[in-house]
Short mmCIF file of C-alpha atoms in Angstrom, two decimals:
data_model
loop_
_atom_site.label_atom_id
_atom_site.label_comp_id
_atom_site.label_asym_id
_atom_site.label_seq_id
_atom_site.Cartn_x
_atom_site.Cartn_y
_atom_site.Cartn_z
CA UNK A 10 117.33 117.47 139.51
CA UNK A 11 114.86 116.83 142.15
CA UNK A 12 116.52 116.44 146.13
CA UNK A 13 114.60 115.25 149.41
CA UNK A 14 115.26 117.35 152.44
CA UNK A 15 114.36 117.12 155.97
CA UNK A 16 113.71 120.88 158.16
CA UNK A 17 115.26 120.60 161.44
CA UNK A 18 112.73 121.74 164.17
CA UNK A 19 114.39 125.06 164.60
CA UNK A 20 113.52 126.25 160.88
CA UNK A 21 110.04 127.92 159.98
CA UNK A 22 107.59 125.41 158.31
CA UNK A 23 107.25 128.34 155.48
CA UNK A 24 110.57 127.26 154.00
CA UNK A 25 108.52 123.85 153.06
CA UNK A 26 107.33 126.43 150.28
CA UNK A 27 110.37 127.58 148.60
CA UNK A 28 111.62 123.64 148.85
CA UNK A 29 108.17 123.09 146.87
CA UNK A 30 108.36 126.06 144.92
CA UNK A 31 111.72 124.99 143.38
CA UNK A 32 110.98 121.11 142.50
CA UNK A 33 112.03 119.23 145.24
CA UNK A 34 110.84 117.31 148.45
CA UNK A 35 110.59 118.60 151.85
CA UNK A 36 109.70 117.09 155.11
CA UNK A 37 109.82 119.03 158.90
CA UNK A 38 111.66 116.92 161.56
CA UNK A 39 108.76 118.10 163.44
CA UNK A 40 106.08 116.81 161.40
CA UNK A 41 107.83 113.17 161.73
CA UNK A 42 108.30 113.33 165.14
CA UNK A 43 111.54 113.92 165.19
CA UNK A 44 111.49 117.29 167.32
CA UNK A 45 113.68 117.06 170.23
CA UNK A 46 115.60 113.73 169.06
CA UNK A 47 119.16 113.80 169.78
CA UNK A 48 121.40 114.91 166.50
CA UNK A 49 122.65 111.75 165.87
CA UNK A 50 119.02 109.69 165.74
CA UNK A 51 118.21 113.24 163.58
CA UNK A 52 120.80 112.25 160.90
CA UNK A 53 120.10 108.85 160.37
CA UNK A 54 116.87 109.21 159.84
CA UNK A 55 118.13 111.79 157.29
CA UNK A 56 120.31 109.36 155.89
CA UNK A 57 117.69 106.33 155.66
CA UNK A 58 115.28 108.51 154.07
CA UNK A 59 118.07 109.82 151.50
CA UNK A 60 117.54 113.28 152.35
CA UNK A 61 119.55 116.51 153.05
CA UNK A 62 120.02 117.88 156.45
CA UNK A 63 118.99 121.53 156.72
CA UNK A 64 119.30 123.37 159.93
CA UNK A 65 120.83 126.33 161.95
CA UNK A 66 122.26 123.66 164.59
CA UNK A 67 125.91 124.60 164.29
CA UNK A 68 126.93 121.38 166.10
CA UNK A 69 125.76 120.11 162.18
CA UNK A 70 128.94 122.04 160.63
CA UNK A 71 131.63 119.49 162.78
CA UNK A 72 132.80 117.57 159.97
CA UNK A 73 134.69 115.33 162.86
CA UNK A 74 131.60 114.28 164.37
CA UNK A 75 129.39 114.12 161.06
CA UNK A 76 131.77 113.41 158.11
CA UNK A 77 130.61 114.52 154.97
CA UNK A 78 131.02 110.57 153.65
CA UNK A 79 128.44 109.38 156.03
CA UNK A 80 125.62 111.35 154.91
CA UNK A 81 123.65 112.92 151.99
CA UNK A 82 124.39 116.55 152.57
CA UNK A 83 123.79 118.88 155.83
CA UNK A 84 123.25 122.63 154.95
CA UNK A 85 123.86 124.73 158.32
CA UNK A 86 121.90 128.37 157.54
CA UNK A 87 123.84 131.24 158.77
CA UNK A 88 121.64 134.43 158.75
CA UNK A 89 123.51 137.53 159.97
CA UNK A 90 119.97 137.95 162.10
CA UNK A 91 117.73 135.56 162.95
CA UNK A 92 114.52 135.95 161.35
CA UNK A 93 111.94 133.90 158.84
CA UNK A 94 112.67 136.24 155.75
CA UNK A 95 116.54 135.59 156.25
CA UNK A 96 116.00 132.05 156.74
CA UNK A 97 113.73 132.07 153.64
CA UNK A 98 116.17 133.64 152.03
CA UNK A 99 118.89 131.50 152.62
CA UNK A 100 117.39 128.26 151.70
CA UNK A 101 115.76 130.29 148.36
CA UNK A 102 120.21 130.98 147.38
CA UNK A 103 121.44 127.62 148.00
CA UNK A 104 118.72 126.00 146.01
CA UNK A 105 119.98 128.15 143.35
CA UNK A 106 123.46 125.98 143.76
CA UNK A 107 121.91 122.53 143.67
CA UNK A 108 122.26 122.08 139.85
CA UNK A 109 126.10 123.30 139.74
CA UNK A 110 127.35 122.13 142.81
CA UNK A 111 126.85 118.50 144.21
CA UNK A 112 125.21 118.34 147.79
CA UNK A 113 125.29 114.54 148.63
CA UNK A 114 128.60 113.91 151.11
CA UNK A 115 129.16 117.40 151.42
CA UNK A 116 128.66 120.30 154.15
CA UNK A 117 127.00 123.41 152.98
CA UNK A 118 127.53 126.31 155.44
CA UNK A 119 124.97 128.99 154.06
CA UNK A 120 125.99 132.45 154.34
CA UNK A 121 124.07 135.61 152.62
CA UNK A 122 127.41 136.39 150.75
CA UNK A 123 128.34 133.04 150.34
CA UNK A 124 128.54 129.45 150.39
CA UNK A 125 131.18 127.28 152.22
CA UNK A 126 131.32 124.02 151.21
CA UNK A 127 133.66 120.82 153.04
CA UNK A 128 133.43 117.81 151.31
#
């Protein structure tokens, strides 16, 4: 199963790679002038285009302010450090998930020992 995703500005444009790498569509918010838009304009262009949310914006992971129902998917990456490889590697474990585990209307917060979903 092929999913669309949209990068947040605040991941590395080498994670467009592993999207690639692993059969599915990625676009940066950056590349569609998106960087610096408030969250909310962020997610519905997410939501127009039909594509998962992935960021490290923890204001993402408030299911109060962005239900779950109102959107296809936000993944918030959680590295225990901050770095491209742990980012990379992140993204590279929950795409390992996306045939077992639905993504659409659902909050993925991605851990290196685990993933928490909230639907």
């Amino acid at each position: 199963m092929s999913l669309s995703f949209k990068l947040d500005e605040n991941l590395p444009d080498e994670a467009l790679n592993v999207f690639s790498q692993a059969g599915h569509r990625a676009e940066t918010a950056l590349g569609e002038r998106l960087g610096g838009s408030k969250d909310q304009k962020l997610l519905e262009a997410c939501v127009a285009e039909g594509r998962v949310l992935i960021t490290l914006d923890l204001d993402f992971s408030d299911i109060r302010t962005y239900p779950p129902a109102d959107h296809c998917g936000i993944w918030v990456l959680r590295p225990q450090r901050q770095s491209i490889g742990r980012v990379l590697e992140l993204v590279a474990g929950a795409l390992r998930l996306v045939d077992i585990e639905p993504v659409a209307q659902r909050l993925w917060i991605v851990e290196s020992d685990r993933v928490r979903i909230r639907e």
